[in-house]
Coordinates of C-alpha atoms in Angstrom, one line a residue:
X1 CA -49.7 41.9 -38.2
X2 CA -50.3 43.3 -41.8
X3 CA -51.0 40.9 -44.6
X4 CA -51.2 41.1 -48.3
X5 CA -53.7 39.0 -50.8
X6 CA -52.2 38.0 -54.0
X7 CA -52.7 35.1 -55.9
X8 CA -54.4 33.1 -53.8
X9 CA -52.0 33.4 -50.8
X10 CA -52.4 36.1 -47.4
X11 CA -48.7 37.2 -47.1
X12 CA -47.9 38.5 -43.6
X13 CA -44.8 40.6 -43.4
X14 CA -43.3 43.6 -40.8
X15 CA -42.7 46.8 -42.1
X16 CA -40.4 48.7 -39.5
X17 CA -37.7 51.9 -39.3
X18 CA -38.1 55.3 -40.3
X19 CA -39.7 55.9 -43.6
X20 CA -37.1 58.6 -44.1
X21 CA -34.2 56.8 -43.1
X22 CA -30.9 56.9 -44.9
X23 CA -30.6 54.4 -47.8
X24 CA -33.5 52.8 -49.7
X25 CA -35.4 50.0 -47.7
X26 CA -33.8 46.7 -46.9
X27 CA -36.1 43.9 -47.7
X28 CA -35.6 40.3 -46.2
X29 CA -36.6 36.9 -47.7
X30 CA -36.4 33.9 -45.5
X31 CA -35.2 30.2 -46.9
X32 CA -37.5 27.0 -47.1
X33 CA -39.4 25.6 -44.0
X34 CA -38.5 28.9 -42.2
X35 CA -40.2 32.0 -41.2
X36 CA -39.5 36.0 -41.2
X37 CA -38.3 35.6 -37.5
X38 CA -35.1 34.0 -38.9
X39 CA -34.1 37.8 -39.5
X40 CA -34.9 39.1 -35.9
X41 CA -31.5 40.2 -35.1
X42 CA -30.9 41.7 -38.0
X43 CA -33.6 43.6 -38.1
X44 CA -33.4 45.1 -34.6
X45 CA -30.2 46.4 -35.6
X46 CA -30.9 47.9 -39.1
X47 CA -34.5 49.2 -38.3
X48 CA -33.0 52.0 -35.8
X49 CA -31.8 53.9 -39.1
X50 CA -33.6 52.9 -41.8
X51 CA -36.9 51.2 -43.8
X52 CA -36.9 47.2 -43.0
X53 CA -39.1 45.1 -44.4
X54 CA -39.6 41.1 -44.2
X55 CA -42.2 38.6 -45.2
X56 CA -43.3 35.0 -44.1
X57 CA -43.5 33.5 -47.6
X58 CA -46.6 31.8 -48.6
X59 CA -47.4 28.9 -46.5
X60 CA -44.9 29.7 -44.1
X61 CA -45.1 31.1 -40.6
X62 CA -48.2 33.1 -40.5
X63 CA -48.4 33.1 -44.0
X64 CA -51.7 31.2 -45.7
X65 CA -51.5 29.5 -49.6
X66 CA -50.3 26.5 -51.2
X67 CA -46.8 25.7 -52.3
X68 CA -46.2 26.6 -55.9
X69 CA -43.4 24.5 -58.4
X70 CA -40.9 27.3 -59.3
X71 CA -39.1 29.9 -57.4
X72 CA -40.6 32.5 -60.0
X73 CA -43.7 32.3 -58.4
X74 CA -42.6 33.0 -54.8
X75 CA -40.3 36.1 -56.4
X76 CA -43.5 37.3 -57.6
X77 CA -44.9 37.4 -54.3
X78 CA -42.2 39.3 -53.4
X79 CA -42.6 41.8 -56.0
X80 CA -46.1 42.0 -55.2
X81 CA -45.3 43.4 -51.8
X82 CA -42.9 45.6 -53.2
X83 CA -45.8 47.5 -55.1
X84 CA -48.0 47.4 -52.4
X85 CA -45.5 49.0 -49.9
X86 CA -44.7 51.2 -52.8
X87 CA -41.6 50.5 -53.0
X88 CA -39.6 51.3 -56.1
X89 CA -35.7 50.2 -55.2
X90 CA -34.7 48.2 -52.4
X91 CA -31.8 45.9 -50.8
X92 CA -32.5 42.5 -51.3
X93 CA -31.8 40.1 -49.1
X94 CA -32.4 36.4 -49.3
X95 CA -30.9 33.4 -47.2
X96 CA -31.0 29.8 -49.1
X97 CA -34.2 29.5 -50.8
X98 CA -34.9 32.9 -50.0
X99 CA -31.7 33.8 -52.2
X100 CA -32.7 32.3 -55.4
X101 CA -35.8 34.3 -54.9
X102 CA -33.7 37.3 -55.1
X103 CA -31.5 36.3 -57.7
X104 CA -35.0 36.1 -59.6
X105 CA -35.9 38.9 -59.0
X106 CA -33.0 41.0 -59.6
X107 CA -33.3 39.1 -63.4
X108 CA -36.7 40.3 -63.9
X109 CA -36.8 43.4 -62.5
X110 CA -33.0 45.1 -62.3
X111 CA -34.3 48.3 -61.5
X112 CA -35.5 47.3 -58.5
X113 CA -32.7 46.4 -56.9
X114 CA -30.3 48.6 -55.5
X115 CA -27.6 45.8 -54.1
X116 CA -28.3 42.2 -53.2
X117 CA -27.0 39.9 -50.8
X118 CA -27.1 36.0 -50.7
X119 CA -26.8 34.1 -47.4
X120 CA -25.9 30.6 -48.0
X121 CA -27.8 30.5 -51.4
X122 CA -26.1 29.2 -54.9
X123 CA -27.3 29.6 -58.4
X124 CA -27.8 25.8 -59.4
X125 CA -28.6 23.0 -57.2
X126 CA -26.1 20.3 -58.2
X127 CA -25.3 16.8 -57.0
X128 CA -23.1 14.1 -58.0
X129 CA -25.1 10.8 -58.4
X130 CA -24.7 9.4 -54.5
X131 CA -26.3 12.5 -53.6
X132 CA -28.9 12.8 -56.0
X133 CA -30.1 9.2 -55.6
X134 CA -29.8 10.1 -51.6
X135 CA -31.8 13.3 -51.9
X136 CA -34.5 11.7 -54.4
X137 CA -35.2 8.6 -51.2
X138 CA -34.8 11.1 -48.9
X139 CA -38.0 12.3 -50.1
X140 CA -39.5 9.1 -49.3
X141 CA -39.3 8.5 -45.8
X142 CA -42.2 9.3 -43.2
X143 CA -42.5 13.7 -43.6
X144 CA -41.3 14.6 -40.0
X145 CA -38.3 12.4 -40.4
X146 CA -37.4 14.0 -43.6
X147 CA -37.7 17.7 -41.7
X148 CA -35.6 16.8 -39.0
X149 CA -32.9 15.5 -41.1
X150 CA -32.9 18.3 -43.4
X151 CA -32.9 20.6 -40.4
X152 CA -30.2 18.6 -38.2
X153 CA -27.5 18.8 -41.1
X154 CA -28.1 22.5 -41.6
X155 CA -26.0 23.6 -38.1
X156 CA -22.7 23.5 -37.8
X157 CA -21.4 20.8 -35.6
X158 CA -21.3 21.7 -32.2
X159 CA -24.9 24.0 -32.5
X160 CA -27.1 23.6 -29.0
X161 CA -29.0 20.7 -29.6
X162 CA -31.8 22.0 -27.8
X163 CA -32.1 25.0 -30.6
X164 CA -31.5 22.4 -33.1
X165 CA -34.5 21.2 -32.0
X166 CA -36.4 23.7 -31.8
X167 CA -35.9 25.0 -35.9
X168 CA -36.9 21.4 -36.3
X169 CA -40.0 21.5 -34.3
X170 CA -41.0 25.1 -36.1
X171 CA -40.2 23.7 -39.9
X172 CA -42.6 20.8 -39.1
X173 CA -45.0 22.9 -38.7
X174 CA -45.0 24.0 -42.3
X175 CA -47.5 22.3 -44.3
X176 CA -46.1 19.0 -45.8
X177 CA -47.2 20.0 -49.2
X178 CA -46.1 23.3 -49.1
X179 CA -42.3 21.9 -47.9
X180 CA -42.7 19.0 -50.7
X181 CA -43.7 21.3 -53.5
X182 CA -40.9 24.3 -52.9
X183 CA -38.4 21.1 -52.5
X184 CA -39.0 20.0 -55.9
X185 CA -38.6 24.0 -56.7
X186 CA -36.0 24.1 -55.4
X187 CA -34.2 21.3 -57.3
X188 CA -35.7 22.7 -60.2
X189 CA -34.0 25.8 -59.9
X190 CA -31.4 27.0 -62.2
X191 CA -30.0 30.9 -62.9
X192 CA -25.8 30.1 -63.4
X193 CA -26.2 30.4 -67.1
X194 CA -28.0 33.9 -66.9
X195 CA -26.2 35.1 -63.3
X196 CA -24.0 37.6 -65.6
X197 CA -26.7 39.6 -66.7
X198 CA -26.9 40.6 -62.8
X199 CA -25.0 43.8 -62.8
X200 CA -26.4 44.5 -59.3
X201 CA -23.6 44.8 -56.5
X202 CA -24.1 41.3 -54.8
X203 CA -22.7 40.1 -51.2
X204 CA -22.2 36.9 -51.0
X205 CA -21.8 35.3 -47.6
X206 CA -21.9 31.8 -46.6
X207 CA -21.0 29.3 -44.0
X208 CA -17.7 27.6 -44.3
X209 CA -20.2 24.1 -43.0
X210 CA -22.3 24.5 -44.7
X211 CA -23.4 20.9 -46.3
X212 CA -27.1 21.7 -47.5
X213 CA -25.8 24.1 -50.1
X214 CA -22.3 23.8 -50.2
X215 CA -19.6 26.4 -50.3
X216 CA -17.8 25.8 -53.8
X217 CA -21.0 25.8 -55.2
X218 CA -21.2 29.4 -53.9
X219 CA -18.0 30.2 -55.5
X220 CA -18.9 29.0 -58.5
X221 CA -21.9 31.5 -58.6
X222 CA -19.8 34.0 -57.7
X223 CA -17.3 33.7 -60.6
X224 CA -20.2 34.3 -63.0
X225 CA -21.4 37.8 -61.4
X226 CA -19.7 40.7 -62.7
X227 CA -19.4 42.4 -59.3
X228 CA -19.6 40.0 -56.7
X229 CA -18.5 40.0 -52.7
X230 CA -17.5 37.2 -50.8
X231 CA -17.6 36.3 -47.6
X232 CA -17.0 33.3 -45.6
X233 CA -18.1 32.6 -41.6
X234 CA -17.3 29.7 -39.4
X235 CA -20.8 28.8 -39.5
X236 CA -23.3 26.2 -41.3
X237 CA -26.4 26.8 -43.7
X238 CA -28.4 28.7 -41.0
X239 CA -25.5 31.7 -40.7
X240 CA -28.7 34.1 -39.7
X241 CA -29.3 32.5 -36.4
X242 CA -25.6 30.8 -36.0
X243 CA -23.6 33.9 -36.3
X244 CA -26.5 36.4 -36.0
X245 CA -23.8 39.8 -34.7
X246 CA -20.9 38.8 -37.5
X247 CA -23.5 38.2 -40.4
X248 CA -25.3 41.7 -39.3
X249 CA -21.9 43.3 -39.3
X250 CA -21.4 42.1 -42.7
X251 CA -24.1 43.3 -44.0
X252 CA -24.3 46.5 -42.4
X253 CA -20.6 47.3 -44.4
X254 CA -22.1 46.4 -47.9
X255 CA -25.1 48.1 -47.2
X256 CA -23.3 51.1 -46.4
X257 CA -20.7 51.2 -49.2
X258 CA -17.5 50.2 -46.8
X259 CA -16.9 46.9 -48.6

C-alpha cells in the first residue's frame, strides 16, 4: 500500500487505472469513521478507463495521525496528495464528511477541480433544539454505544442487519479521539454562505432516508450553487454501499458530460 507523510499523519491511499485514460483523474474522499473501501465498487468500475484515486483519511483505516478540529485541515491532506500524485485537476468526490472536504477544497483551490460530486453531504450542519440537545448527550454515553447508534441510523430501514453490523464493528475501530475530534468538526462546519462562489459543476446525490444528514438540508445547499445537479435514491446516508450499481451509474453520467 503506498502512503504519504504530511503533517504529522502517514496517509494510505490506492492509485489505480490508466494514467492515460480519458478524463482527468477521479479522486474519492470517504465520510467519518469510514475507510477508502467504502468506494470499492465504484472504483472497480471507473478504474477500467481512467486515473482513480482514494485515500483513508488520517486516523482512519490504515491511515496513522490524530484527529484534527476543522475540516480545513483534512482538505489539506487531500491537497497534499494531490501534489504528490502530481495532480493538477481532478473530479472530486466526497461522501458525508468526505463532502465538506471537497466543498473546501474546491473554495481554496477552484482550479483544481474539474466537477465535484457530493454524496449525502450538506453545507451546514443544522439542528432544531431537540436535536441539538440530543446530539450534544449523545456525545456522552459509553464510545462504542455512541458508534453503533450513529452507524445504525445511517441505513435505510430494511438494510441486512448483519452488514449493519459489520460498518459498526469497522467504525469502532477508529480511534475514539480521532471519531470525537472530527465530530465536533464536523458540527463546526459551515460553507452555505460562501457555496456560490463554487462555480464548479457539482452532482449532488443523496438518499431519500437519509436521517444523519438530511435531504432538505441538501436542497438547501443546492439552491445556493450556481450550477448544481440533483439526484435523489431510495437509499439512506451510506448510498455508496446501499445502492453501490445506481450511485456508480450516476456518477459515471456526470462524469462523462450526459447529465
Amino acid at each position: 500500500m503506498p502512503q504519504l507523510e504530511v503533517a504529522g499523519a502517514r496517509l494510505t491511499y490506492d492509485d489505480e487505472g490508466p494514467r492515460d485514460g480519458s478524463g482527468v483523474p477521479l479522486v474519492f474522499v470517504h465520510g467519518w469513521t469510514a475507510n477508502r473501501h467504502r468506494w470499492d465498487h465504484q472504483v472497480a468500475h471507473f478504474a477500467e478507463r481512467r486515473r482513480v484515486v482514494r485515500l483513508d483519511l488520517r486516523g482512519h483505516g490504515d491511515s496513522g495521525g490524530a484527529g484534527v478540529r476543522t475540516i480545513g485541515e483534512l482538505a489539506r491532506d487531500v491537497v497534499a496528495l494531490l501534489d504528490h500524485l502530481g495532480i493538477e485537476r481532478c473530479v472530486l468526490v466526497g461522501h458525508s464528511m468526505g463532502g465538506m472536504i471537497a466543498q473546501t477544497v474546491a473554495l481554496e483551490h477552484p482550479g483544481r477541480v474539474e466537477r465535484m460530486v457530493l454524496v449525502n453531504s450538506i453545507g451546514r450542519m443544522a439542528y432544531n433544539r431537540a436535536r441539538g440537545l440530543l446530539m450534544a448527550v449523545s456525545t456522552l454515553v459509553p464510545f462504542k454505544l455512541f458508534v453503533a447508534t450513529n452507524i445504525r441510523r445511517a441505513f435505510a430501514p430494511g438494510y441486512p442487519r448483519e452488514e449493519v453490523r459489520r460498518y459498526i464493528r469497522d467504525s469502532a475501530d477508529t480511534p475514539r479521539e480521532v471519531v470525537m475530534t472530527l465530530y465536533g468538526a464536523m458540527r463546526g462546519f459551515d460553507v452555505l454562505d460562501r457555496a456560490g462562489h463554487i462555480r464548479t459543476p457539482t452532482l449532488m446525490v443523496h438518499g431519500y432516508h437519509d436521517v444523519q444528514l438530511p435531504v432538505g438540508q441538501m436542497l438547501r445547499l443546492a439552491a445556493a450553487y450556481p450550477d448544481a445537479t440533483v439526484r435523489v435514491l431510495d437509499a439512506g446516508h451510506e448510498l455508496p454501499v446501499e445502492k453501490p450499481a445506481e450511485l456508480t451509474s450516476v456518477l459515471d453520467a456526470f462524469v462523462s458530460g450526459r447529465n
